[in-house]
Every structure is written in C-alpha cells, then in structure tokens.
DNA sequence: GCCAACGTTGGC
DNA sequence: GCCAACGTTGGC
C-alpha cells in the first residue's frame, strides 16, 4: 500500500467532477511522461490512496483524497485523433501510454500549495521541489499522515 | 506573460 | 551517441 499525489487541472477534471458522480471510476488519462507512466504501471496498486491536487489554476493545492481503482491499462485518448492527447506514434498493439482509474474517497478541507511550502514538516516533499513537473509523485507515509491531519482526513 | 526546469527531438 | 534547440509544465 503506497501513497501518491496526482495533479489535475480543475478546468479539466476537478474534485467537484468526482463529487458530482462519486460511484463512477474516473480514468486518469493524459499522462504523457514516462516516469509518471511507470509509477502507474509498476508501482500503483488498487487501494493505494492519492492526494488529489489542483494545478495550473488560481488556487493550487490538495483538494481531496481518491483511491486507485484499477491496474494500469492503455489510455484510450492516445488513439483518438481528435484528442489533445493523441499520440500518432502509439499503436493499439504496442500502446505507449497507460492510465489507472481512481474513485473519490473524500473531498476534504483545501490545503493550499502556499501552506504546504510554509510547513516545515513537509520539507523535502517531491511535489514541492523547485522545477518539479511530475504529475504523479510518491508521498512518504510521514508526509501523508501530516497532510491527512491538516485536511481532516481520517483514513 | 514571464521564467525556471527539464524532457524530447533531430541534425550530425 | 552527443547536444543544441525547442516545447511543455506550472507557479507567480
């Protein structure tokens, strides 16, 4: 059982999209970075807990908790020529990109990025490192426990 | 809109 | 295989 942080742009899929239909698994499509893909392929397991993070928006930060609800499988958007995520170099026989599904666990108290940066306990978190662009990062258990406490998540 | 960081591409 | 140019991410 591992802990993760996954970034989503709320304009595309925000925590309220999941709240609106909480029983339906949401494919985490659109990952086009090998390191992030490999995390999903090699390390994620069903049941892993994930901090749902809003990025590229007015108020970046942790907005909720989701859990991994599938193993990794080919990302359908890579084959869709009309999709922003279309990859002409990928084929169904040898799909390059994968995604997992996630399910809402809870929308929580919002934890702004700024508060995370100012918190000495969270120093060293991968997502806070300068220049970090990875959309999926592991979260170590001590950081998870602290954040869970801050957002009022009891899991 | 700016800029730092860094992954990808393509010429050689 | 090197590496400069380019594109993307993402906070500000």
mmCIF file of C-alpha atoms (C1' of nucleotides) in Angstrom:
data_model
loop_
_atom_site.group_PDB
_atom_site.id
_atom_site.type_symbol
_atom_site.label_atom_id
_atom_site.label_comp_id
_atom_site.label_asym_id
_atom_site.label_seq_id
_atom_site.Cartn_x
_atom_site.Cartn_y
_atom_site.Cartn_z
ATOM 1 C CA UNK A 1 0.000 0.000 0.000
ATOM 2 C CA UNK A 2 1.558 3.234 -1.150
ATOM 3 C CA UNK A 3 0.607 6.892 -1.033
ATOM 4 C CA UNK A 4 0.625 9.241 -4.010
ATOM 5 C CA UNK A 5 -0.053 12.770 -5.107
ATOM 6 C CA UNK A 6 -1.636 13.282 -8.505
ATOM 7 C CA UNK A 7 -2.084 16.619 -10.221
ATOM 8 C CA UNK A 8 -5.170 17.536 -12.164
ATOM 9 C CA UNK A 9 -6.191 20.775 -13.752
ATOM 10 C CA UNK A 10 -9.566 21.615 -12.240
ATOM 11 C CA UNK A 11 -10.721 23.113 -15.540
ATOM 12 C CA UNK A 12 -10.408 19.618 -16.962
ATOM 13 C CA UNK A 13 -11.169 17.328 -14.019
ATOM 14 C CA UNK A 14 -11.538 18.904 -10.589
ATOM 15 C CA UNK A 15 -12.575 17.400 -7.277
ATOM 16 C CA UNK A 16 -16.145 18.576 -7.859
ATOM 17 C CA UNK A 17 -16.364 16.489 -11.023
ATOM 18 C CA UNK A 18 -15.785 13.449 -8.844
ATOM 19 C CA UNK A 19 -18.171 14.639 -6.152
ATOM 20 C CA UNK A 20 -20.873 15.004 -8.787
ATOM 21 C CA UNK A 21 -20.655 11.300 -9.656
ATOM 22 C CA UNK A 22 -18.776 9.616 -6.820
ATOM 23 C CA UNK A 23 -19.542 5.989 -7.688
ATOM 24 C CA UNK A 24 -18.057 6.076 -11.184
ATOM 25 C CA UNK A 25 -14.350 5.316 -11.604
ATOM 26 C CA UNK A 26 -12.520 8.123 -13.389
ATOM 27 C CA UNK A 27 -9.760 7.237 -15.852
ATOM 28 C CA UNK A 28 -6.617 9.240 -15.145
ATOM 29 C CA UNK A 29 -5.989 9.837 -18.827
ATOM 30 C CA UNK A 30 -3.494 12.186 -20.409
ATOM 31 C CA UNK A 31 -0.254 11.255 -18.654
ATOM 32 C CA UNK A 32 2.465 11.712 -21.270
ATOM 33 C CA UNK A 33 5.560 11.442 -19.154
ATOM 34 C CA UNK A 34 7.405 8.160 -18.882
ATOM 35 C CA UNK A 35 8.294 8.437 -15.235
ATOM 36 C CA UNK A 36 4.690 9.116 -14.260
ATOM 37 C CA UNK A 37 3.503 6.313 -16.543
ATOM 38 C CA UNK A 38 5.953 3.915 -14.941
ATOM 39 C CA UNK A 39 4.665 4.751 -11.486
ATOM 40 C CA UNK A 40 1.195 3.697 -12.630
ATOM 41 C CA UNK A 41 2.433 0.625 -14.459
ATOM 42 C CA UNK A 42 4.967 -0.659 -11.947
ATOM 43 C CA UNK A 43 4.081 0.589 -8.512
ATOM 44 C CA UNK A 44 0.436 1.528 -8.174
ATOM 45 C CA UNK A 45 -1.920 -0.969 -6.688
ATOM 46 C CA UNK A 46 -5.651 -0.959 -6.312
ATOM 47 C CA UNK A 47 -6.487 0.608 -2.981
ATOM 48 C CA UNK A 48 -3.499 2.961 -2.880
ATOM 49 C CA UNK A 49 -4.530 6.354 -1.527
ATOM 50 C CA UNK A 50 -3.907 9.517 -3.523
ATOM 51 C CA UNK A 51 -3.869 13.210 -2.700
ATOM 52 C CA UNK A 52 -5.941 14.873 -5.409
ATOM 53 C CA UNK A 53 -4.093 18.072 -6.260
ATOM 54 C CA UNK A 54 -5.360 21.011 -8.303
ATOM 55 C CA UNK A 55 -2.669 22.520 -10.526
ATOM 56 C CA UNK A 56 -2.420 25.268 -13.140
ATOM 57 C CA UNK A 57 -5.190 27.235 -11.527
ATOM 58 C CA UNK A 58 -5.774 30.250 -9.322
ATOM 59 C CA UNK A 59 -5.556 28.229 -6.120
ATOM 60 C CA UNK A 60 -3.216 25.260 -6.445
ATOM 61 C CA UNK A 61 -3.308 22.728 -3.622
ATOM 62 C CA UNK A 62 -4.708 19.497 -2.253
ATOM 63 C CA UNK A 63 -8.480 19.293 -2.698
ATOM 64 C CA UNK A 64 -9.323 15.751 -1.690
ATOM 65 C CA UNK A 65 -8.430 12.095 -1.455
ATOM 66 C CA UNK A 66 -9.032 9.431 -4.076
ATOM 67 C CA UNK A 67 -8.008 5.811 -4.310
ATOM 68 C CA UNK A 68 -6.590 3.755 -7.127
ATOM 69 C CA UNK A 69 -9.413 1.626 -8.507
ATOM 70 C CA UNK A 70 -7.774 -0.322 -11.330
ATOM 71 C CA UNK A 71 -4.443 -1.526 -12.543
ATOM 72 C CA UNK A 72 -2.857 0.372 -15.430
ATOM 73 C CA UNK A 73 -4.380 -0.177 -18.874
ATOM 74 C CA UNK A 74 -3.968 1.578 -22.251
ATOM 75 C CA UNK A 75 -5.064 5.217 -22.268
ATOM 76 C CA UNK A 76 -7.813 5.487 -24.897
ATOM 77 C CA UNK A 77 -7.061 9.114 -25.702
ATOM 78 C CA UNK A 78 -3.707 8.252 -27.292
ATOM 79 C CA UNK A 79 -5.563 6.641 -30.236
ATOM 80 C CA UNK A 80 -8.127 9.390 -30.674
ATOM 81 C CA UNK A 81 -7.001 11.688 -33.485
ATOM 82 C CA UNK A 82 -9.383 14.345 -32.232
ATOM 83 C CA UNK A 83 -7.962 14.341 -28.737
ATOM 84 C CA UNK A 84 -5.479 16.767 -27.317
ATOM 85 C CA UNK A 85 -3.676 13.670 -26.035
ATOM 86 C CA UNK A 86 -3.465 11.882 -29.390
ATOM 87 C CA UNK A 87 -0.095 10.215 -29.972
ATOM 88 C CA UNK A 88 0.467 9.217 -33.610
ATOM 89 C CA UNK A 89 3.438 7.088 -32.617
ATOM 90 C CA UNK A 90 1.413 4.811 -30.385
ATOM 91 C CA UNK A 91 -0.456 1.759 -31.665
ATOM 92 C CA UNK A 92 -3.077 -0.479 -30.045
ATOM 93 C CA UNK A 93 -0.697 -3.427 -30.475
ATOM 94 C CA UNK A 94 2.010 -1.557 -28.575
ATOM 95 C CA UNK A 95 0.351 1.166 -26.574
ATOM 96 C CA UNK A 96 2.779 3.692 -25.227
ATOM 97 C CA UNK A 97 0.575 5.356 -22.605
ATOM 98 C CA UNK A 98 -1.387 3.916 -19.733
ATOM 99 C CA UNK A 99 -3.764 5.106 -17.106
ATOM 100 C CA UNK A 100 -5.358 3.836 -13.926
ATOM 101 C CA UNK A 101 -8.868 4.581 -12.720
ATOM 102 C CA UNK A 102 -9.483 6.462 -9.493
ATOM 103 C CA UNK A 103 -12.503 6.672 -7.217
ATOM 104 C CA UNK A 104 -13.422 9.506 -4.903
ATOM 105 C CA UNK A 105 -12.761 8.848 -1.242
ATOM 106 C CA UNK A 106 -13.439 12.327 0.109
ATOM 107 C CA UNK A 107 -13.465 15.970 -0.809
ATOM 108 C CA UNK A 108 -11.544 17.484 2.066
ATOM 109 C CA UNK A 109 -10.597 20.793 3.572
ATOM 110 C CA UNK A 110 -8.470 22.572 0.979
ATOM 111 C CA UNK A 111 -4.721 22.695 1.612
ATOM 112 C CA UNK A 112 -3.136 25.478 -0.441
ATOM 113 C CA UNK A 113 0.249 24.972 -2.037
ATOM 114 C CA UNK A 114 1.443 28.035 -0.165
ATOM 115 C CA UNK A 115 0.620 26.416 3.180
ATOM 116 C CA UNK A 116 2.434 23.275 2.120
ATOM 117 C CA UNK A 117 5.511 25.316 1.267
ATOM 118 C CA UNK A 118 5.459 27.050 4.618
ATOM 119 C CA UNK A 119 5.105 23.817 6.602
ATOM 120 C CA UNK A 120 8.466 22.550 7.895
ATOM 121 C CA UNK A 121 7.112 19.006 8.265
ATOM 122 C CA UNK A 122 6.541 18.854 4.514
ATOM 123 C CA UNK A 123 10.022 19.989 3.605
ATOM 124 C CA UNK A 124 11.502 17.668 1.014
ATOM 125 C CA UNK A 125 8.199 16.579 -0.494
ATOM 126 C CA UNK A 126 8.807 15.828 -4.118
ATOM 127 C CA UNK A 127 5.937 17.946 -5.376
ATOM 128 C CA UNK A 128 7.369 20.991 -3.585
ATOM 129 C CA UNK A 129 10.796 20.721 -5.109
ATOM 130 C CA UNK A 130 11.839 23.501 -7.384
ATOM 131 C CA UNK A 131 11.163 22.793 -11.017
ATOM 132 C CA UNK A 132 9.072 19.749 -10.276
ATOM 133 C CA UNK A 133 6.830 18.920 -13.211
ATOM 134 C CA UNK A 134 5.889 15.348 -12.491
ATOM 135 C CA UNK A 135 2.134 14.915 -12.432
ATOM 136 C CA UNK A 136 2.358 11.808 -10.241
ATOM 137 C CA UNK A 137 4.676 11.642 -7.243
ATOM 138 C CA UNK A 138 5.003 9.207 -4.346
ATOM 139 C CA UNK A 139 4.207 10.600 -0.891
ATOM 140 C CA UNK A 140 6.012 9.173 2.080
ATOM 141 C CA UNK A 141 3.914 7.955 4.999
ATOM 142 C CA UNK A 142 5.052 10.685 7.399
ATOM 143 C CA UNK A 143 4.072 13.396 4.920
ATOM 144 C CA UNK A 144 0.794 11.607 4.227
ATOM 145 C CA UNK A 145 -0.065 11.408 7.918
ATOM 146 C CA UNK A 146 0.662 15.093 8.405
ATOM 147 C CA UNK A 147 -1.366 16.188 5.405
ATOM 148 C CA UNK A 148 -4.241 13.875 6.335
ATOM 149 C CA UNK A 149 -4.316 15.601 9.689
ATOM 150 C CA UNK A 150 -4.243 19.075 8.115
ATOM 151 C CA UNK A 151 -7.114 18.365 5.745
ATOM 152 C CA UNK A 152 -9.150 16.458 8.311
ATOM 153 C CA UNK A 153 -8.968 13.128 6.530
ATOM 154 C CA UNK A 154 -9.321 10.073 8.715
ATOM 155 C CA UNK A 155 -8.405 7.045 6.744
ATOM 156 C "C1'" DG B 1 3.063 36.993 -19.813
ATOM 157 C "C1'" DC B 2 7.352 35.550 -17.626
ATOM 158 C "C1'" DC B 3 10.652 32.296 -16.478
ATOM 159 C "C1'" DA B 4 12.941 28.119 -14.446
ATOM 160 C "C1'" DA B 5 13.333 23.393 -15.143
ATOM 161 C "C1'" DC B 6 13.754 19.626 -17.816
ATOM 162 C "C1'" DG B 7 12.138 16.123 -21.262
ATOM 163 C "C1'" DT B 8 12.123 15.362 -26.265
ATOM 164 C "C1'" DT B 9 13.618 15.901 -30.908
ATOM 165 C "C1'" DG B 10 16.573 15.937 -34.708
ATOM 166 C "C1'" DG B 11 20.913 17.038 -37.135
ATOM 167 C "C1'" DC B 12 25.300 15.450 -37.224
ATOM 168 C "C1'" DG C 1 25.613 8.916 -29.023
ATOM 169 C "C1'" DC C 2 26.060 13.982 -28.435
ATOM 170 C "C1'" DC C 3 23.913 18.182 -27.628
ATOM 171 C "C1'" DA C 4 21.554 22.485 -29.053
ATOM 172 C "C1'" DA C 5 17.030 23.878 -29.985
ATOM 173 C "C1'" DC C 6 12.545 23.516 -28.872
ATOM 174 C "C1'" DG C 7 8.272 22.551 -26.306
ATOM 175 C "C1'" DT C 8 5.818 21.870 -22.052
ATOM 176 C "C1'" DT C 9 4.800 22.433 -17.233
ATOM 177 C "C1'" DG C 10 3.290 25.145 -13.682
ATOM 178 C "C1'" DG C 11 3.814 28.718 -10.207
ATOM 179 C "C1'" DC C 12 3.827 33.501 -9.946
#
